[in-house]
mmCIF file of C-alpha atoms in Angstrom:
data_model
loop_
_atom_site.group_PDB
_atom_site.id
_atom_site.type_symbol
_atom_site.label_atom_id
_atom_site.label_comp_id
_atom_site.label_asym_id
_atom_site.label_seq_id
_atom_site.Cartn_x
_atom_site.Cartn_y
_atom_site.Cartn_z
ATOM 1 C CA UNK H 1 2.383 -2.967 -15.417
ATOM 2 C CA UNK H 2 5.293 -3.145 -12.974
ATOM 3 C CA UNK H 3 6.020 0.581 -13.101
ATOM 4 C CA UNK H 4 2.347 1.568 -12.824
ATOM 5 C CA UNK H 5 2.169 0.368 -9.223
ATOM 6 C CA UNK H 6 5.460 2.071 -8.390
ATOM 7 C CA UNK H 7 4.324 5.385 -9.859
ATOM 8 C CA UNK H 8 1.141 5.505 -7.800
ATOM 9 C CA UNK H 9 2.755 4.121 -4.664
ATOM 10 C CA UNK H 10 5.721 6.505 -4.694
ATOM 11 C CA UNK H 11 3.319 9.449 -4.682
ATOM 12 C CA UNK H 12 1.514 8.035 -1.627
ATOM 13 C CA UNK H 13 4.800 7.364 0.194
ATOM 14 C CA UNK H 14 6.006 10.918 -0.523
ATOM 15 C CA UNK H 15 2.784 12.480 0.767
ATOM 16 C CA UNK H 16 1.825 10.200 3.674
ATOM 17 C CA UNK H 17 4.799 7.934 4.396
ATOM 18 C CA UNK H 18 6.879 8.004 7.536
ATOM 19 C CA UNK H 19 10.470 9.227 7.310
ATOM 20 C CA UNK H 20 11.896 5.664 7.369
ATOM 21 C CA UNK H 21 9.719 4.756 4.376
ATOM 22 C CA UNK H 22 10.992 7.714 2.387
ATOM 23 C CA UNK H 23 14.601 6.978 3.314
ATOM 24 C CA UNK H 24 14.533 3.193 2.850
ATOM 25 C CA UNK H 25 12.024 2.673 0.029
ATOM 26 C CA UNK H 26 12.061 5.552 -2.431
ATOM 27 C CA UNK H 27 15.468 5.024 -4.022
ATOM 28 C CA UNK H 28 15.083 1.231 -4.535
ATOM 29 C CA UNK H 29 11.607 1.832 -6.025
ATOM 30 C CA UNK H 30 12.854 4.595 -8.326
ATOM 31 C CA UNK H 31 15.806 2.471 -9.461
ATOM 32 C CA UNK H 32 13.548 -0.515 -10.162
ATOM 33 C CA UNK H 33 15.302 -2.660 -7.557
ATOM 34 C CA UNK H 34 12.018 -3.162 -5.713
ATOM 35 C CA UNK H 35 8.385 -3.041 -6.789
ATOM 36 C CA UNK H 36 5.371 -1.659 -4.932
ATOM 37 C CA UNK H 37 1.740 -2.383 -5.799
ATOM 38 C CA UNK H 38 -1.438 -0.454 -5.088
ATOM 39 C CA UNK H 39 -3.994 -2.704 -3.349
ATOM 40 C CA UNK H 40 -7.501 -1.277 -3.725
ATOM 41 C CA UNK H 41 -9.785 -3.845 -5.359
ATOM 42 C CA UNK H 42 -11.878 -6.072 -3.087
ATOM 43 C CA UNK H 43 -14.069 -9.053 -3.906
ATOM 44 C CA UNK H 44 -17.229 -7.335 -2.614
ATOM 45 C CA UNK H 45 -16.511 -3.749 -3.661
ATOM 46 C CA UNK H 46 -14.423 -4.020 -6.820
ATOM 47 C CA UNK H 47 -12.530 -0.774 -7.237
ATOM 48 C CA UNK H 48 -15.358 1.313 -5.722
ATOM 49 C CA UNK H 49 -13.409 2.933 -2.892
ATOM 50 C CA UNK H 50 -16.585 4.208 -1.242
ATOM 51 C CA UNK H 51 -17.562 0.570 -0.592
ATOM 52 C CA UNK H 52 -14.245 -0.689 0.813
ATOM 53 C CA UNK H 53 -14.548 -3.100 3.741
ATOM 54 C CA UNK H 54 -10.862 -3.513 4.628
ATOM 55 C CA UNK H 55 -10.067 -1.746 7.910
ATOM 56 C CA UNK H 56 -6.900 -0.492 9.564
ATOM 57 C CA UNK H 57 -6.957 -0.082 13.357
ATOM 58 C CA UNK H 58 -4.023 1.028 15.505
ATOM 59 C CA UNK H 59 -2.571 -1.630 17.784
ATOM 60 C CA UNK H 60 -2.088 -1.232 21.546
ATOM 61 C CA UNK H 61 1.209 0.632 21.038
ATOM 62 C CA UNK H 62 -0.513 3.223 18.858
ATOM 63 C CA UNK H 63 2.378 3.074 16.382
ATOM 64 C CA UNK H 64 1.262 0.326 13.997
ATOM 65 C CA UNK H 65 -1.904 -0.567 12.143
ATOM 66 C CA UNK H 66 -3.559 -3.977 12.066
ATOM 67 C CA UNK H 67 -5.229 -4.507 8.688
ATOM 68 C CA UNK H 68 -8.276 -6.760 8.361
ATOM 69 C CA UNK H 69 -9.880 -7.522 5.018
ATOM 70 C CA UNK H 70 -9.178 -8.879 1.567
ATOM 71 C CA UNK H 71 -7.723 -7.504 -1.632
ATOM 72 C CA UNK H 72 -8.006 -9.039 -5.079
ATOM 73 C CA UNK H 73 -6.625 -8.535 -8.598
ATOM 74 C CA UNK H 74 -3.579 -6.510 -7.574
ATOM 75 C CA UNK H 75 -1.580 -5.528 -10.661
ATOM 76 C CA UNK H 76 1.987 -6.868 -10.246
ATOM 77 C CA UNK H 77 1.055 -8.129 -6.767
ATOM 78 C CA UNK H 78 2.904 -11.397 -7.312
ATOM 79 C CA UNK H 79 6.151 -9.536 -8.034
ATOM 80 C CA UNK H 80 6.203 -6.762 -5.462
ATOM 81 C CA UNK H 81 7.962 -6.369 -2.145
ATOM 82 C CA UNK H 82 5.621 -3.677 -0.805
ATOM 83 C CA UNK H 83 1.919 -2.758 -1.003
ATOM 84 C CA UNK H 84 0.168 0.559 -0.568
ATOM 85 C CA UNK H 85 -3.237 -0.573 0.687
ATOM 86 C CA UNK H 86 -6.541 1.309 0.697
ATOM 87 C CA UNK H 87 -8.272 0.824 4.060
ATOM 88 C CA UNK H 88 -10.895 2.407 6.273
ATOM 89 C CA UNK H 89 -9.474 3.903 9.457
#
């Protein structure tokens, strides 16, 4: 269970992550020093990604996202340091 979230999350970080994420997160995740979870499931949508309600909107600086919504039943969520979160943008 713990490595499942890392495996999926590492792929997302490699493809879409910023340079600091790749530099600071990948090695600790690969070495098992940190854990990352994939947060998709929502109370109203389940794991149906077409029905997601969680949104991510850029803040005034344009550099960060503000996430609004809920996630539920995140495998290894209680043990992780990081989350890769599915959101509507």
